[in-house]
Amino acid sequence: MRIGTFGVVEDRRRLQSRITALRVVMSVIFVLLLGGFWFFQVFQHAKFKEMAENNHQRTLPLRAPRGVMFDRHGEVLVENRASFNISIMREHSRDLDRTMRLLAKVTGADEAQMRETVERHRREPSYRPIVVVQDATLAQVAAVTARRLDFELPDVVVQQVPTRRYPADALGAHLLGYVGEASEQQVADGVVATGTVMGQSGLERTYNEILMGSDGARRVVVNSVGREIRTLDEEPPTEGKRMQLTLDASMQRAAEEGFRTTGYWGSAVVLEPATGDVLTLVSLPAYDPNAFAAGIDKATWQQLNTDELRPLQNRAIQGRYSPGSTFKVVMATAALEEGVITPETKIFCAGGGTFYGRFFQCLGHHGWMDVRHALEKSCNTFFYTVGNQLGVDKIHDWSQKLGLATKSGVDLPNEVESIIPSTAWKQQRTGERWYPGETISVAIGQGQVSVTPMSMAVMMASVAQGRRVTPRLVKATSNGGTWEQVQNPAPAAPVTLKPDTVSAVHDGLWMAVNGAGTAVRAKIAGRDVAGKTGTAQVISLQGRQRARGTGRDLRDHGWFVFMVPKDNPELAGVIFAEHSEHGYLAAPIARHIIETYYARKEGRPLPVMPAVPGTPGFPAAPAPAPARPVAGDGADEGGVR
Amino acid sequence: MFERRLSTHLDWSLLVAVLAIAVIGVVMIFSATGGASREYWTQIYAVLLGLGAMVACMVIDYRTLVDKAHWIYLALLLALLAVMLFGVVRGGSRRWLDLGVFNLQPSEFAKAGLALILAKLLGDLRRTAPSTQDLFLAVALTAGPLLLIANEPDLGTAVTLLPVLGVIVFAAGLPLRYLGIAAVVAVVSAPVAWMFALQDYQKERIVTFLDPEQDARGAGYQQIQARITVGSGGVTGKGFMKGTQGQLRFLPVAHNDFIFSVLAEEQGFVGVVVALGLYFFVIIRSLDAARLAKDRVGAYLVLGVLASFMFQVVYNITMSAGLAPVKGLTLPLLSYGGSSMIATLAGFGLILNVRMRRFTN
């Protein structure tokens, strides 16, 4: 043996002790390791278990489709379509900055806007997806999906979500409303979570809770690059309730066609007097609610808000106008009900009358007039006289009883109050007392009388029905099974008119259309249309002088209120045509709606609106209705004169 | 050379423990790679080849091997030089020699080679303690392969040579004052190294280790994920192939560096106790082999081979629990890696060799 002889005993002992030292060191290390694993696996297990689950489990919201809306005959008005949202889940971002840059590049989206969106949601929990591209195109979805396959965008998710589809021609835009992401205020009010899509206007807003349904959720397992491996469980969303509206889509379409054919902006409201069902509710110009459904872009929103024609305003409930001669319907009803006159009372018209030392003009020398003829001829002198006898407070009371003062109570948000002056109202507003002379102007719908088309329609329906009518927009709701009828709302204060009053007013309005009246353009052979025109001054004569040259359209507005047939009316409504100057130019629109109603009722083909002489839309061939009427296309300015 | 009666002195319990760990490793690789993958089969072949290497290292008397240690050492240096010149590049470093059938990683064999040459150098001494000259020679012999390996670059494997040197020198009677001096030097040089020697990315790693949350998406990610993996395993684990962290790739190179984390996740604390117990048994049993060795050469050889094994086991398991900075250091016997498996089993062949021959002349 050449090597490896035993060393000295001392040497051997030192080796043994050093090996023992190593053994002790290793024992200590292994005890420490065991303690470490015990600490993580036993002591802190719950914490790490949760962290592991957060790692690989994601809860994806399944957005509930909003309830479908139908018209009264079952035609689909608003439904849902599948769309894709591209969102960022910051929880899984390794480099948010890079993600946004890359995402903007592959989708062609505006990077600055994307950053702004992410910044706005910065404070929210990072597991909540931030939608950066709404209603993505298939090309965008494909681009993102491909990147995800390359593990490049693990923090980006593409979700399929139901999105609202409104009629392509913006039919009933103001009535149906639109949806949008909950505003900061709405979130602060605690009704909904951020990012929730909810009704922001129209019926979408009023009945948001019914339409919204409840979102579901899907728990999935994802791997480290965010790819879904499998679904753990799924709670399906509950679709919002279906709603059957009182609206008649064909009449609504006819009304909008009527405005386009004549070339006016304005509003139309048609009710079924017996029920208060709103059959038609038009406000033009309109906007495209589809633009809101997929998240409206800033430029469009800006434009809609600054447009002088105010396309976002629902003129039917938010526009207030002087009613002009159409107010005489209220005057006649009030005078008859109060007993100031009987249907046979005659008043002499000599082309006007002097009240409180001032001469008030009539447009004709009508001679002896009873209430029927006064309505037919729209005799001012007659109504000056009865107005003077009634006094402004009685006029106010009857306006309120007929639904013309205050709000109509229709189930739409942000309705404004119609104003019919009274002594108390003036006292409160200006601190001055009411001068009886002011009543004379009020008697023919001028002065401070200012009403919405909707309240006018309610008044007409109430007069038609002989009792106060409350408008409603929803007939029934359903979970997909049977329809549950919605209870008719009770009027604030039920009023019933005397049969004598009803027949006298109806006769007068019938004569206005069918006799020697002002509204012969609404006459339909075989249909007893009854109606009344009116002209609303946009500005006083003095004001007109001052406003000259400012470019404002100062031409008067035209009104036409109607009911049909004269006895037991099936329809009552109002047409308000901006700057049409004469109420009779609004009447053909009513006529078209009425003809459409009967054609539909009797199963005949729906009529086509003929051009109306004297309107801006004439004589040029009526342009086809633009698919998306955008405010400010100049149809009004392009008129005659 | 191999006498039948030697088999009666073979340490069967150590052999069984080593093979048990290797089998557990194969099973965990099966799980971590999602089934009978290429890695799984490679590992099985490596175990079989390693058993061959182990037998080869057992049958030849270790004294003969130590006697020829300088040739083995030289062959090793040549192999490492060959890697430098003709090596296969993978993942940015040149570590492998293409042998046609498979790629060999010579650096894995450097540990045993170094143990042999150092055992020869220090075991032959007639002095009671190594002289300064001996120590310099030992350091020089270590530096050669270490620098070649570090140059590949494979800092992790290079570092495993240091325990070989340290433990053999320590066993050979290094005066304890040297240890004291080494400790002082380490403390003093740390700030200097921090300021001048370390690259930015290396500093970052250290900072991240001390506070992983600070960089939870970058360098600290793996460390946090390792803790989550281990911690979420609980007492009994999530079950075979049911670990979410490993299976869904939240933990990188799960079959390799983080195989112990996968085991902890799927088999829980129970599995950890079993695995740690086996490793502890293997180490204590090997230390016994050194204690019982017939001569100093045998003892040094056992300790040298064991040194890198202990170092890697302790470091990797600590790292697997997210308690040490993440380094590309595998867990011997458990991690995926053919060369490592063969070299490790060969090393245990040497350890068994020494114990087996403690009564022979």
mmCIF file with all atom_site columns, C-alpha atoms in Angstrom, chain A residues 246-411:
data_model
loop_
_atom_site.group_PDB
_atom_site.id
_atom_site.type_symbol
_atom_site.label_atom_id
_atom_site.label_alt_id
_atom_site.label_comp_id
_atom_site.label_asym_id
_atom_site.label_entity_id
_atom_site.label_seq_id
_atom_site.pdbx_PDB_ins_code
_atom_site.Cartn_x
_atom_site.Cartn_y
_atom_site.Cartn_z
_atom_site.occupancy
_atom_site.B_iso_or_equiv
_atom_site.pdbx_formal_charge
_atom_site.auth_seq_id
_atom_site.auth_comp_id
_atom_site.auth_asym_id
_atom_site.auth_atom_id
_atom_site.pdbx_PDB_model_num
ATOM 1   C CA . THR A 1 246 ? -97.811  50.880 -26.103 1.00 0.00 ? 246 THR A CA 1
ATOM 2   C CA . LEU A 1 247 ? -96.101  52.272 -29.179 1.00 0.00 ? 247 LEU A CA 1
ATOM 3   C CA . ASP A 1 248 ? -97.380  51.459 -32.657 1.00 0.00 ? 248 ASP A CA 1
ATOM 4   C CA . ALA A 1 249 ? -94.250  51.150 -34.764 1.00 0.00 ? 249 ALA A CA 1
ATOM 5   C CA . SER A 1 250 ? -96.019  51.780 -38.043 1.00 0.00 ? 250 SER A CA 1
ATOM 6   C CA . MET A 1 251 ? -97.610  54.974 -36.743 1.00 0.00 ? 251 MET A CA 1
ATOM 7   C CA . GLN A 1 252 ? -94.295  56.083 -35.277 1.00 0.00 ? 252 GLN A CA 1
ATOM 8   C CA . ARG A 1 253 ? -92.668  55.457 -38.633 1.00 0.00 ? 253 ARG A CA 1
ATOM 9   C CA . ALA A 1 254 ? -95.488  57.316 -40.416 1.00 0.00 ? 254 ALA A CA 1
ATOM 10  C CA . ALA A 1 255 ? -95.030  60.311 -38.116 1.00 0.00 ? 255 ALA A CA 1
ATOM 11  C CA . GLU A 1 256 ? -91.295  60.463 -38.665 1.00 0.00 ? 256 GLU A CA 1
ATOM 12  C CA . GLU A 1 257 ? -91.841  60.054 -42.401 1.00 0.00 ? 257 GLU A CA 1
ATOM 13  C CA . GLY A 1 258 ? -94.312  62.921 -42.214 1.00 0.00 ? 258 GLY A CA 1
ATOM 14  C CA . PHE A 1 259 ? -91.720  65.242 -40.715 1.00 0.00 ? 259 PHE A CA 1
ATOM 15  C CA . ARG A 1 260 ? -89.116  64.252 -43.255 1.00 0.00 ? 260 ARG A CA 1
ATOM 16  C CA . THR A 1 261 ? -91.513  64.681 -46.157 1.00 0.00 ? 261 THR A CA 1
ATOM 17  C CA . THR A 1 262 ? -92.531  68.142 -45.036 1.00 0.00 ? 262 THR A CA 1
ATOM 18  C CA . GLY A 1 263 ? -88.994  69.039 -44.022 1.00 0.00 ? 263 GLY A CA 1
ATOM 19  C CA . TYR A 1 264 ? -89.727  70.207 -40.502 1.00 0.00 ? 264 TYR A CA 1
ATOM 20  C CA . TRP A 1 265 ? -88.152  69.408 -37.194 1.00 0.00 ? 265 TRP A CA 1
ATOM 21  C CA . GLY A 1 266 ? -90.518  69.061 -34.317 1.00 0.00 ? 266 GLY A CA 1
ATOM 22  C CA . SER A 1 267 ? -92.498  66.644 -32.250 1.00 0.00 ? 267 SER A CA 1
ATOM 23  C CA . ALA A 1 268 ? -95.569  64.469 -32.472 1.00 0.00 ? 268 ALA A CA 1
ATOM 24  C CA . VAL A 1 269 ? -97.429  62.645 -29.722 1.00 0.00 ? 269 VAL A CA 1
ATOM 25  C CA . VAL A 1 270 ? -100.443 60.430 -30.364 1.00 0.00 ? 270 VAL A CA 1
ATOM 26  C CA . LEU A 1 271 ? -102.389 58.745 -27.565 1.00 0.00 ? 271 LEU A CA 1
ATOM 27  C CA . GLU A 1 272 ? -105.175 56.229 -27.335 1.00 0.00 ? 272 GLU A CA 1
ATOM 28  C CA . PRO A 1 273 ? -107.631 58.219 -25.167 1.00 0.00 ? 273 PRO A CA 1
ATOM 29  C CA . ALA A 1 274 ? -109.331 55.207 -23.634 1.00 0.00 ? 274 ALA A CA 1
ATOM 30  C CA . THR A 1 275 ? -106.132 53.841 -22.143 1.00 0.00 ? 275 THR A CA 1
ATOM 31  C CA . GLY A 1 276 ? -103.575 56.624 -22.235 1.00 0.00 ? 276 GLY A CA 1
ATOM 32  C CA . ASP A 1 277 ? -101.396 54.390 -24.404 1.00 0.00 ? 277 ASP A CA 1
ATOM 33  C CA . VAL A 1 278 ? -98.743  56.414 -26.190 1.00 0.00 ? 278 VAL A CA 1
ATOM 34  C CA . LEU A 1 279 ? -98.941  55.243 -29.799 1.00 0.00 ? 279 LEU A CA 1
ATOM 35  C CA . THR A 1 280 ? -96.466  57.696 -31.250 1.00 0.00 ? 280 THR A CA 1
ATOM 36  C CA . LEU A 1 281 ? -93.817  59.863 -29.704 1.00 0.00 ? 281 LEU A CA 1
ATOM 37  C CA . VAL A 1 282 ? -91.552  61.748 -32.074 1.00 0.00 ? 282 VAL A CA 1
ATOM 38  C CA . SER A 1 283 ? -88.833  64.260 -31.453 1.00 0.00 ? 283 SER A CA 1
ATOM 39  C CA . LEU A 1 284 ? -86.706  65.435 -34.331 1.00 0.00 ? 284 LEU A CA 1
ATOM 40  C CA . PRO A 1 285 ? -83.893  65.915 -35.066 1.00 0.00 ? 285 PRO A CA 1
ATOM 41  C CA . ALA A 1 286 ? -82.769  62.726 -33.410 1.00 0.00 ? 286 ALA A CA 1
ATOM 42  C CA . TYR A 1 287 ? -79.510  60.955 -32.778 1.00 0.00 ? 287 TYR A CA 1
ATOM 43  C CA . ASP A 1 288 ? -78.440  57.390 -33.389 1.00 0.00 ? 288 ASP A CA 1
ATOM 44  C CA . PRO A 1 289 ? -78.778  55.427 -30.148 1.00 0.00 ? 289 PRO A CA 1
ATOM 45  C CA . ASN A 1 290 ? -76.592  52.715 -31.652 1.00 0.00 ? 290 ASN A CA 1
ATOM 46  C CA . ALA A 1 291 ? -73.681  55.107 -31.357 1.00 0.00 ? 291 ALA A CA 1
ATOM 47  C CA . PHE A 1 292 ? -74.176  55.095 -27.585 1.00 0.00 ? 292 PHE A CA 1
ATOM 48  C CA . ALA A 1 293 ? -74.672  51.367 -27.280 1.00 0.00 ? 293 ALA A CA 1
ATOM 49  C CA . ALA A 1 294 ? -71.099  50.627 -28.232 1.00 0.00 ? 294 ALA A CA 1
ATOM 50  C CA . GLY A 1 295 ? -69.620  53.509 -26.286 1.00 0.00 ? 295 GLY A CA 1
ATOM 51  C CA . ILE A 1 296 ? -69.947  56.844 -27.957 1.00 0.00 ? 296 ILE A CA 1
ATOM 52  C CA . ASP A 1 297 ? -66.766  58.537 -29.067 1.00 0.00 ? 297 ASP A CA 1
ATOM 53  C CA . LYS A 1 298 ? -65.911  61.956 -27.804 1.00 0.00 ? 298 LYS A CA 1
ATOM 54  C CA . ALA A 1 299 ? -66.269  63.805 -31.090 1.00 0.00 ? 299 ALA A CA 1
ATOM 55  C CA . THR A 1 300 ? -69.802  62.560 -31.718 1.00 0.00 ? 300 THR A CA 1
ATOM 56  C CA . TRP A 1 301 ? -70.829  63.316 -28.150 1.00 0.00 ? 301 TRP A CA 1
ATOM 57  C CA . GLN A 1 302 ? -69.362  66.780 -28.387 1.00 0.00 ? 302 GLN A CA 1
ATOM 58  C CA . GLN A 1 303 ? -71.157  67.417 -31.628 1.00 0.00 ? 303 GLN A CA 1
ATOM 59  C CA . LEU A 1 304 ? -74.501  66.221 -30.281 1.00 0.00 ? 304 LEU A CA 1
ATOM 60  C CA . ASN A 1 305 ? -74.136  68.477 -27.279 1.00 0.00 ? 305 ASN A CA 1
ATOM 61  C CA . THR A 1 306 ? -73.134  71.633 -29.077 1.00 0.00 ? 306 THR A CA 1
ATOM 62  C CA . ASP A 1 307 ? -75.514  71.324 -32.016 1.00 0.00 ? 307 ASP A CA 1
ATOM 63  C CA . GLU A 1 308 ? -77.820  74.335 -31.991 1.00 0.00 ? 308 GLU A CA 1
ATOM 64  C CA . LEU A 1 309 ? -80.727  72.155 -33.061 1.00 0.00 ? 309 LEU A CA 1
ATOM 65  C CA . ARG A 1 310 ? -80.311  70.218 -29.806 1.00 0.00 ? 310 ARG A CA 1
ATOM 66  C CA . PRO A 1 311 ? -80.807  66.690 -31.153 1.00 0.00 ? 311 PRO A CA 1
ATOM 67  C CA . LEU A 1 312 ? -80.438  65.208 -27.655 1.00 0.00 ? 312 LEU A CA 1
ATOM 68  C CA . GLN A 1 313 ? -83.449  67.123 -26.373 1.00 0.00 ? 313 GLN A CA 1
ATOM 69  C CA . ASN A 1 314 ? -86.681  65.188 -26.329 1.00 0.00 ? 314 ASN A CA 1
ATOM 70  C CA . ARG A 1 315 ? -88.909  67.974 -27.593 1.00 0.00 ? 315 ARG A CA 1
ATOM 71  C CA . ALA A 1 316 ? -92.065  66.067 -26.680 1.00 0.00 ? 316 ALA A CA 1
ATOM 72  C CA . ILE A 1 317 ? -91.384  66.376 -22.962 1.00 0.00 ? 317 ILE A CA 1
ATOM 73  C CA . GLN A 1 318 ? -88.541  68.859 -22.729 1.00 0.00 ? 318 GLN A CA 1
ATOM 74  C CA . GLY A 1 319 ? -89.495  71.474 -25.278 1.00 0.00 ? 319 GLY A CA 1
ATOM 75  C CA . ARG A 1 320 ? -91.856  74.210 -24.058 1.00 0.00 ? 320 ARG A CA 1
ATOM 76  C CA . TYR A 1 321 ? -93.697  76.315 -26.560 1.00 0.00 ? 321 TYR A CA 1
ATOM 77  C CA . SER A 1 322 ? -96.509  78.792 -26.653 1.00 0.00 ? 322 SER A CA 1
ATOM 78  C CA . PRO A 1 323 ? -99.627  76.823 -27.659 1.00 0.00 ? 323 PRO A CA 1
ATOM 79  C CA . GLY A 1 324 ? -101.335 79.619 -29.598 1.00 0.00 ? 324 GLY A CA 1
ATOM 80  C CA . SER A 1 325 ? -104.875 78.932 -30.746 1.00 0.00 ? 325 SER A CA 1
ATOM 81  C CA . THR A 1 326 ? -104.788 75.269 -29.789 1.00 0.00 ? 326 THR A CA 1
ATOM 82  C CA . PHE A 1 327 ? -105.254 76.569 -26.244 1.00 0.00 ? 327 PHE A CA 1
ATOM 83  C CA . LYS A 1 328 ? -108.802 77.517 -27.212 1.00 0.00 ? 328 LYS A CA 1
ATOM 84  C CA . VAL A 1 329 ? -109.730 73.844 -26.716 1.00 0.00 ? 329 VAL A CA 1
ATOM 85  C CA . VAL A 1 330 ? -108.926 74.277 -23.025 1.00 0.00 ? 330 VAL A CA 1
ATOM 86  C CA . MET A 1 331 ? -110.762 77.591 -22.901 1.00 0.00 ? 331 MET A CA 1
ATOM 87  C CA . ALA A 1 332 ? -113.900 76.132 -24.458 1.00 0.00 ? 332 ALA A CA 1
ATOM 88  C CA . THR A 1 333 ? -113.871 73.150 -22.113 1.00 0.00 ? 333 THR A CA 1
ATOM 89  C CA . ALA A 1 334 ? -113.237 75.273 -19.014 1.00 0.00 ? 334 ALA A CA 1
ATOM 90  C CA . ALA A 1 335 ? -115.946 77.792 -19.906 1.00 0.00 ? 335 ALA A CA 1
ATOM 91  C CA . LEU A 1 336 ? -118.517 75.069 -20.544 1.00 0.00 ? 336 LEU A CA 1
ATOM 92  C CA . GLU A 1 337 ? -117.630 73.141 -17.380 1.00 0.00 ? 337 GLU A CA 1
ATOM 93  C CA . GLU A 1 338 ? -117.638 76.262 -15.233 1.00 0.00 ? 338 GLU A CA 1
ATOM 94  C CA . GLY A 1 339 ? -120.991 77.289 -16.661 1.00 0.00 ? 339 GLY A CA 1
ATOM 95  C CA . VAL A 1 340 ? -119.649 80.607 -17.875 1.00 0.00 ? 340 VAL A CA 1
ATOM 96  C CA . ILE A 1 341 ? -121.273 79.725 -21.171 1.00 0.00 ? 341 ILE A CA 1
ATOM 97  C CA . THR A 1 342 ? -123.614 77.066 -22.439 1.00 0.00 ? 342 THR A CA 1
ATOM 98  C CA . PRO A 1 343 ? -123.177 75.441 -25.821 1.00 0.00 ? 343 PRO A CA 1
ATOM 99  C CA . GLU A 1 344 ? -125.794 77.866 -27.070 1.00 0.00 ? 344 GLU A CA 1
ATOM 100 C CA . THR A 1 345 ? -124.288 81.065 -25.677 1.00 0.00 ? 345 THR A CA 1
ATOM 101 C CA . LYS A 1 346 ? -123.494 83.505 -28.461 1.00 0.00 ? 346 LYS A CA 1
ATOM 102 C CA . ILE A 1 347 ? -120.906 86.261 -28.372 1.00 0.00 ? 347 ILE A CA 1
ATOM 103 C CA . PHE A 1 348 ? -120.563 88.948 -31.003 1.00 0.00 ? 348 PHE A CA 1
ATOM 104 C CA . CYS A 1 349 ? -117.271 89.377 -32.828 1.00 0.00 ? 349 CYS A CA 1
ATOM 105 C CA . ALA A 1 350 ? -116.647 92.712 -34.492 1.00 0.00 ? 350 ALA A CA 1
ATOM 106 C CA . GLY A 1 351 ? -113.037 91.996 -35.327 1.00 0.00 ? 351 GLY A CA 1
ATOM 107 C CA . GLY A 1 352 ? -111.847 92.222 -31.784 1.00 0.00 ? 352 GLY A CA 1
ATOM 108 C CA . GLY A 1 353 ? -112.801 93.621 -28.419 1.00 0.00 ? 353 GLY A CA 1
ATOM 109 C CA . THR A 1 354 ? -111.690 96.185 -25.885 1.00 0.00 ? 354 THR A CA 1
ATOM 110 C CA . PHE A 1 355 ? -110.743 94.870 -22.457 1.00 0.00 ? 355 PHE A CA 1
ATOM 111 C CA . TYR A 1 356 ? -109.342 96.963 -19.644 1.00 0.00 ? 356 TYR A CA 1
ATOM 112 C CA . GLY A 1 357 ? -108.818 99.880 -21.935 1.00 0.00 ? 357 GLY A CA 1
ATOM 113 C CA . ARG A 1 358 ? -106.922 98.029 -24.606 1.00 0.00 ? 358 ARG A CA 1
ATOM 114 C CA . PHE A 1 359 ? -108.121 96.737 -27.942 1.00 0.00 ? 359 PHE A CA 1
ATOM 115 C CA . PHE A 1 360 ? -107.444 93.054 -28.606 1.00 0.00 ? 360 PHE A CA 1
ATOM 116 C CA . GLN A 1 361 ? -107.661 92.008 -32.221 1.00 0.00 ? 361 GLN A CA 1
ATOM 117 C CA . CYS A 1 362 ? -109.435 89.124 -33.889 1.00 0.00 ? 362 CYS A CA 1
ATOM 118 C CA . LEU A 1 363 ? -108.374 87.807 -37.268 1.00 0.00 ? 363 LEU A CA 1
ATOM 119 C CA . GLY A 1 364 ? -111.834 88.216 -38.721 1.00 0.00 ? 364 GLY A CA 1
ATOM 120 C CA . HIS A 1 365 ? -115.228 89.840 -38.255 1.00 0.00 ? 365 HIS A CA 1
ATOM 121 C CA . HIS A 1 366 ? -117.121 86.762 -37.209 1.00 0.00 ? 366 HIS A CA 1
ATOM 122 C CA . GLY A 1 367 ? -120.409 88.205 -36.014 1.00 0.00 ? 367 GLY A CA 1
ATOM 123 C CA . TRP A 1 368 ? -122.433 86.111 -33.581 1.00 0.00 ? 368 TRP A CA 1
ATOM 124 C CA . MET A 1 369 ? -120.483 83.039 -32.518 1.00 0.00 ? 369 MET A CA 1
ATOM 125 C CA . ASP A 1 370 ? -121.377 80.101 -30.324 1.00 0.00 ? 370 ASP A CA 1
ATOM 126 C CA . VAL A 1 371 ? -118.628 77.896 -28.925 1.00 0.00 ? 371 VAL A CA 1
ATOM 127 C CA . ARG A 1 372 ? -118.759 75.415 -31.810 1.00 0.00 ? 372 ARG A CA 1
ATOM 128 C CA . HIS A 1 373 ? -118.294 78.098 -34.439 1.00 0.00 ? 373 HIS A CA 1
ATOM 129 C CA . ALA A 1 374 ? -115.772 79.925 -32.356 1.00 0.00 ? 374 ALA A CA 1
ATOM 130 C CA . LEU A 1 375 ? -113.606 76.800 -32.398 1.00 0.00 ? 375 LEU A CA 1
ATOM 131 C CA . GLU A 1 376 ? -114.221 76.304 -36.105 1.00 0.00 ? 376 GLU A CA 1
ATOM 132 C CA . LYS A 1 377 ? -113.207 79.825 -37.010 1.00 0.00 ? 377 LYS A CA 1
ATOM 133 C CA . SER A 1 378 ? -110.727 80.198 -34.168 1.00 0.00 ? 378 SER A CA 1
ATOM 134 C CA . CYS A 1 379 ? -112.471 83.397 -33.135 1.00 0.00 ? 379 CYS A CA 1
ATOM 135 C CA . ASN A 1 380 ? -110.317 85.361 -30.727 1.00 0.00 ? 380 ASN A CA 1
ATOM 136 C CA . THR A 1 381 ? -113.066 87.704 -29.598 1.00 0.00 ? 381 THR A CA 1
ATOM 137 C CA . PHE A 1 382 ? -115.165 84.823 -28.298 1.00 0.00 ? 382 PHE A CA 1
ATOM 138 C CA . PHE A 1 383 ? -112.286 83.440 -26.202 1.00 0.00 ? 383 PHE A CA 1
ATOM 139 C CA . TYR A 1 384 ? -111.162 86.890 -24.993 1.00 0.00 ? 384 TYR A CA 1
ATOM 140 C CA . THR A 1 385 ? -114.635 87.274 -23.615 1.00 0.00 ? 385 THR A CA 1
ATOM 141 C CA . VAL A 1 386 ? -114.961 83.873 -21.923 1.00 0.00 ? 386 VAL A CA 1
ATOM 142 C CA . GLY A 1 387 ? -111.376 84.122 -20.688 1.00 0.00 ? 387 GLY A CA 1
ATOM 143 C CA . ASN A 1 388 ? -112.166 87.420 -19.090 1.00 0.00 ? 388 ASN A CA 1
ATOM 144 C CA . GLN A 1 389 ? -115.221 85.901 -17.449 1.00 0.00 ? 389 GLN A CA 1
ATOM 145 C CA . LEU A 1 390 ? -113.317 82.833 -16.220 1.00 0.00 ? 390 LEU A CA 1
ATOM 146 C CA . GLY A 1 391 ? -110.321 84.615 -14.811 1.00 0.00 ? 391 GLY A CA 1
ATOM 147 C CA . VAL A 1 392 ? -106.795 83.317 -14.979 1.00 0.00 ? 392 VAL A CA 1
ATOM 148 C CA . ASP A 1 393 ? -107.043 81.025 -11.935 1.00 0.00 ? 393 ASP A CA 1
ATOM 149 C CA . LYS A 1 394 ? -109.964 79.084 -13.376 1.00 0.00 ? 394 LYS A CA 1
ATOM 150 C CA . ILE A 1 395 ? -108.063 78.755 -16.641 1.00 0.00 ? 395 ILE A CA 1
ATOM 151 C CA . HIS A 1 396 ? -105.100 77.444 -14.667 1.00 0.00 ? 396 HIS A CA 1
ATOM 152 C CA . ASP A 1 397 ? -107.279 75.012 -12.692 1.00 0.00 ? 397 ASP A CA 1
ATOM 153 C CA . TRP A 1 398 ? -108.820 73.537 -15.826 1.00 0.00 ? 398 TRP A CA 1
ATOM 154 C CA . SER A 1 399 ? -105.486 73.268 -17.553 1.00 0.00 ? 399 SER A CA 1
ATOM 155 C CA . GLN A 1 400 ? -104.266 71.300 -14.594 1.00 0.00 ? 400 GLN A CA 1
ATOM 156 C CA . LYS A 1 401 ? -107.378 69.099 -14.527 1.00 0.00 ? 401 LYS A CA 1
ATOM 157 C CA . LEU A 1 402 ? -106.869 68.297 -18.199 1.00 0.00 ? 402 LEU A CA 1
ATOM 158 C CA . GLY A 1 403 ? -103.188 67.502 -17.681 1.00 0.00 ? 403 GLY A CA 1
ATOM 159 C CA . LEU A 1 404 ? -101.839 70.539 -19.455 1.00 0.00 ? 404 LEU A CA 1
ATOM 160 C CA . ALA A 1 405 ? -100.280 72.318 -16.479 1.00 0.00 ? 405 ALA A CA 1
ATOM 161 C CA . THR A 1 406 ? -97.399  70.703 -14.573 1.00 0.00 ? 406 THR A CA 1
ATOM 162 C CA . LYS A 1 407 ? -96.056  67.379 -15.814 1.00 0.00 ? 407 LYS A CA 1
ATOM 163 C CA . SER A 1 408 ? -98.010  64.863 -17.823 1.00 0.00 ? 408 SER A CA 1
ATOM 164 C CA . GLY A 1 409 ? -96.603  62.042 -15.721 1.00 0.00 ? 409 GLY A CA 1
ATOM 165 C CA . VAL A 1 410 ? -95.479  60.035 -18.717 1.00 0.00 ? 410 VAL A CA 1
ATOM 166 C CA . ASP A 1 411 ? -92.921  57.386 -17.767 1.00 0.00 ? 411 ASP A CA 1
#
